[in-house]
Structures are given as C-alpha cells and as structure tokens.
N, CA, C and O of each residue as an XYZ file, in Angstrom:
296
protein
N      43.315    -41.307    -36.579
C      42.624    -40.213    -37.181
C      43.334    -38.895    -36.933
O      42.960    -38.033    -37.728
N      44.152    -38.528    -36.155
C      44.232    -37.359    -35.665
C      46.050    -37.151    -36.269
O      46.801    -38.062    -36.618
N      46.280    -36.020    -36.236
C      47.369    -35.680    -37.014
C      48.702    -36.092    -35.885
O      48.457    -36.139    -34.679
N      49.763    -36.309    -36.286
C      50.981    -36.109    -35.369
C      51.220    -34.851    -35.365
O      51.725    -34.593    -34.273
N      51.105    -33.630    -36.194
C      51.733    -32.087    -35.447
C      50.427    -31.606    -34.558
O      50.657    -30.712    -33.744
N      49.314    -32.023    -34.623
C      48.803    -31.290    -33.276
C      48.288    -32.146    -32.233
O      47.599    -33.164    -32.298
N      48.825    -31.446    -31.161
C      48.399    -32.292    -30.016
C      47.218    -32.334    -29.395
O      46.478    -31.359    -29.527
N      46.809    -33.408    -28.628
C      45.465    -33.981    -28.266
C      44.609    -33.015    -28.087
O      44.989    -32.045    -27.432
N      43.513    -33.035    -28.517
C      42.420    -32.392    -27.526
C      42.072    -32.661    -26.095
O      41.799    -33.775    -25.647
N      42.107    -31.500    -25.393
C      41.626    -31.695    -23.769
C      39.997    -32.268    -24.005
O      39.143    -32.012    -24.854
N      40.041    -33.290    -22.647
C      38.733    -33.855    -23.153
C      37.511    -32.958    -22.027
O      37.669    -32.241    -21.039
N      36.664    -33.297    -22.556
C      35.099    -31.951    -22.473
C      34.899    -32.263    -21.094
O      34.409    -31.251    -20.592
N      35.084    -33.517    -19.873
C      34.479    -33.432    -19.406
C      35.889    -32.653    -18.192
O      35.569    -32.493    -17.014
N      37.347    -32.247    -18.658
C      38.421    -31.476    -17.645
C      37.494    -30.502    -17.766
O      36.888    -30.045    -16.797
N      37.243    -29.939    -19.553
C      37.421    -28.709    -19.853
C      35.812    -28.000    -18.473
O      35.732    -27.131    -17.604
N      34.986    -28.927    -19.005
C      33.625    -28.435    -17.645
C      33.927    -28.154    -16.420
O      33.750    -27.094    -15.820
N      34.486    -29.335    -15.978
C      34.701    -29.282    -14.278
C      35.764    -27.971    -13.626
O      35.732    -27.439    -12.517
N      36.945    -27.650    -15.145
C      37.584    -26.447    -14.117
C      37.021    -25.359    -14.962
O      37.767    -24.382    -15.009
N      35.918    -25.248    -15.644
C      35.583    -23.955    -16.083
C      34.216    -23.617    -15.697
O      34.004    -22.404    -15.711
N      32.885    -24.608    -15.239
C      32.114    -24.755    -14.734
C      32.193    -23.603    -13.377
O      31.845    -22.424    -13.443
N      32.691    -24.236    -12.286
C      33.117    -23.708    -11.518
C      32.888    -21.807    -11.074
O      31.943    -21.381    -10.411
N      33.924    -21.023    -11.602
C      33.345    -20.042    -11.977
C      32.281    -19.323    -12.809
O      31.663    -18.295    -12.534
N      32.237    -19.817    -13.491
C      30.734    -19.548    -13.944
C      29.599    -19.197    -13.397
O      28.865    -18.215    -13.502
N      29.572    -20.592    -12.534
C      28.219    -20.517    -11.183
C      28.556    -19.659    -10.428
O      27.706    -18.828    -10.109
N      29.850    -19.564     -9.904
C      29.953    -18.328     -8.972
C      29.773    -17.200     -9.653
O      29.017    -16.495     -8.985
N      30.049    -16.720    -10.543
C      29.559    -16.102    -11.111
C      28.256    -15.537    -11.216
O      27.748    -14.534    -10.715
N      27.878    -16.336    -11.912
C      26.348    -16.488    -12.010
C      25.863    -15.959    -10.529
O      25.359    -14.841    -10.416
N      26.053    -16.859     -9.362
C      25.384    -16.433     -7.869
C      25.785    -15.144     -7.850
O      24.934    -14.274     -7.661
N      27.100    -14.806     -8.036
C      27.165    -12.970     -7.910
C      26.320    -12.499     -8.220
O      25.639    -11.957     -7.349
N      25.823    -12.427     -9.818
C      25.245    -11.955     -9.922
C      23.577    -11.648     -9.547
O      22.867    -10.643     -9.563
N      23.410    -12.848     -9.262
C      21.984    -13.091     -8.733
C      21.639    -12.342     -7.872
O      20.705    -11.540     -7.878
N      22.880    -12.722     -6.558
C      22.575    -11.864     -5.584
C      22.649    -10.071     -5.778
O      21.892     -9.224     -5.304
N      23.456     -9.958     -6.363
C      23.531     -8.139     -7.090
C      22.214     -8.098     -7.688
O      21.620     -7.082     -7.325
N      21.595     -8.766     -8.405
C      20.362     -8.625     -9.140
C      19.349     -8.553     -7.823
O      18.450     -7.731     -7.996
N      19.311     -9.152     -6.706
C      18.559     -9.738     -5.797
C      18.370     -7.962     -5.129
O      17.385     -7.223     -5.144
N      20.229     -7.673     -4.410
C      20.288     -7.005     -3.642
C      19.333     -5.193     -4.636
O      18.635     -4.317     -4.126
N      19.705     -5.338     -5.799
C      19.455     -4.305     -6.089
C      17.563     -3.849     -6.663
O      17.258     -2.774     -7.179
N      16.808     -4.740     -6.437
C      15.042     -5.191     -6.451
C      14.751     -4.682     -5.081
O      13.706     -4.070     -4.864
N      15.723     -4.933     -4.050
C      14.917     -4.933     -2.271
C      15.475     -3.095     -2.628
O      14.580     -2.257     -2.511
N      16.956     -2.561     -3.053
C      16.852     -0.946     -2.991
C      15.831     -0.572     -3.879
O      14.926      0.078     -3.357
N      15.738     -0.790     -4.996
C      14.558     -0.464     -5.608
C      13.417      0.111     -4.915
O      12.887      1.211     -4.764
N      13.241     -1.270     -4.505
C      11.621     -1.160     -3.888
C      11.750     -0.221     -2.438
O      10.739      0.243     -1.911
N      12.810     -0.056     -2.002
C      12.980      0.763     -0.627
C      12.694      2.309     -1.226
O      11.918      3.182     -0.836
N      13.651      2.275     -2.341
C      13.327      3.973     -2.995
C      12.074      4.043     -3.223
O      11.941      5.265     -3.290
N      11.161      3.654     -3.373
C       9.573      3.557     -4.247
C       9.071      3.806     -2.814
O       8.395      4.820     -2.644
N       9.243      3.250     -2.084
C       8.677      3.132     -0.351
C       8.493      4.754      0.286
O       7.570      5.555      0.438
N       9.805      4.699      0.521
C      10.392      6.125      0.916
C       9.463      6.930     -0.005
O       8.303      6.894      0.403
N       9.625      7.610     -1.071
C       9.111      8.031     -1.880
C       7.410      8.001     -1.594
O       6.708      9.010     -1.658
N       7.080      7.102     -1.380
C       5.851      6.673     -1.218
C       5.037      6.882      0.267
O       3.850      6.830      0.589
N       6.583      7.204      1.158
C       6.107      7.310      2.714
C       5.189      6.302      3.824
O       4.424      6.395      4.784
N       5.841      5.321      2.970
C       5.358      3.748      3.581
C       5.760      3.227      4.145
O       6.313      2.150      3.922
N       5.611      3.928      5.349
C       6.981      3.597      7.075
C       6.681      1.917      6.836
O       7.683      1.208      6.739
N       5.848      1.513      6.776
C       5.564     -0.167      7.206
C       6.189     -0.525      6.331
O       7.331     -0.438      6.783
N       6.302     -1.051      4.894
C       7.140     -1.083      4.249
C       8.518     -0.652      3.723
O       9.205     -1.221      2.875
N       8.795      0.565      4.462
C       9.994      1.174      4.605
C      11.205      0.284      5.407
O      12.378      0.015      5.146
N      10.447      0.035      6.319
C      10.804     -1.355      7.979
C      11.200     -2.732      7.552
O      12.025     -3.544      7.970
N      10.207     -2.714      6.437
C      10.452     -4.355      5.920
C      11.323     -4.659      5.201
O      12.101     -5.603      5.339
N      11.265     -3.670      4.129
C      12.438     -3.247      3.405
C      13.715     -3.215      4.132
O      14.386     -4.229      3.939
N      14.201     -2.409      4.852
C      15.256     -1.985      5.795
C      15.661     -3.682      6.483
O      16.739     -4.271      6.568
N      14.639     -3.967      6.777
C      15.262     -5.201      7.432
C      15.625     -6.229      6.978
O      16.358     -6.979      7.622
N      15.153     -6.538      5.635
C      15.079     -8.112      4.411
C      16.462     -7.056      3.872
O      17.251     -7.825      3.323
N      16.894     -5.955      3.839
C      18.232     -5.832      3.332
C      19.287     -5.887      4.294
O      20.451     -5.962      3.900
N      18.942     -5.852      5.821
C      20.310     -6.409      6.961
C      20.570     -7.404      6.719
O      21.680     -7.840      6.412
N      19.058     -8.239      6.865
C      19.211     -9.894      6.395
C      19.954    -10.458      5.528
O      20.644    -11.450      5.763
N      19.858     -9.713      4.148
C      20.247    -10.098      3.405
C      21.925     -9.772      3.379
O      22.686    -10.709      3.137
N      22.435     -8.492      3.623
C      23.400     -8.171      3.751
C      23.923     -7.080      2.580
O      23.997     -7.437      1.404
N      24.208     -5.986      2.925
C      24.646     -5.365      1.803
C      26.343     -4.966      1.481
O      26.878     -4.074      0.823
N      26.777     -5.927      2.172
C      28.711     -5.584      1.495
C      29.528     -4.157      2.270
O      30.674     -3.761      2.478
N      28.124     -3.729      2.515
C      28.602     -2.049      3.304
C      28.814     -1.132      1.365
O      29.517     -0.134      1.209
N      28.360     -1.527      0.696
C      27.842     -0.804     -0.538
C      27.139      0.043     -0.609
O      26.067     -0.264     -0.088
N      27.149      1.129     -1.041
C      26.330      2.229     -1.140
C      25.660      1.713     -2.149
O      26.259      1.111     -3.040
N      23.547      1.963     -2.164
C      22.600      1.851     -3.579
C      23.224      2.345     -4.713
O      23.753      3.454     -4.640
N      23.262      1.624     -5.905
C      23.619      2.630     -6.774
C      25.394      2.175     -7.189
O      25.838      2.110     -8.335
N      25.918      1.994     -6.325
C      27.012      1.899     -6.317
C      27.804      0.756     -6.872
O      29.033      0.766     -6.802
C-alpha cells in the first residue's frame, strides 16, 4: 500500500512514549504554578483582611509547599 518515495511512518505508540513524557511534566509544572499561585492569592486576601490565623496558615502550607525563592507575582 504505501509508496516507495516516502518513507515509513513512525509508529504511534514511539511517537507517545518520547513525546508523552514532557507533556506531563509539563502539565505538573504547571499545576504546581497554578497550585503555588491560589495559596499567594489567598495570603494577599488574608493580609488584606488582617487574619493573623490565617495569615500563619497560609505562610506555612507555602514553606511546605515550597516557593523556588520566587517572588508572588513573579
């Protein structure tokens, strides 16, 4: 079926496994950027709000979590 001037098709399941790959990492980047940037959110709203107790919780679920040494926003 297939012509002699063009050559084979790569088959679907190479093309997944080495392109898959990044993707998901990908994807987790972003999650976590999506993740990290909901806990500043809600820290600005806090502050703002003068909600030491939640200010604390905040502050600390973002050590936990880890912030890259990134400035909010940034």
């Amino acid at each position: 079926m297939g012509s002699s001037t063009h050559p084979p098709r790569p088959s679907l399941s190479g093309t997944v496994a080495t392109s898959a790959t990044p993707a998901c990492q990908h994807r987790s980047d972003d999650e976590r950027d999506h993740q990290m940037e909901k806990l500043q959110f809600a820290l600005a709203v806090a502050v703002s709000r003068g909600d030491a107790i939640r200010i604390q919780d905040l502050r600390n679920r973002i050590a936990e979590f880890g912030d890259g040494g990134a400035e909010p926003g940034t």
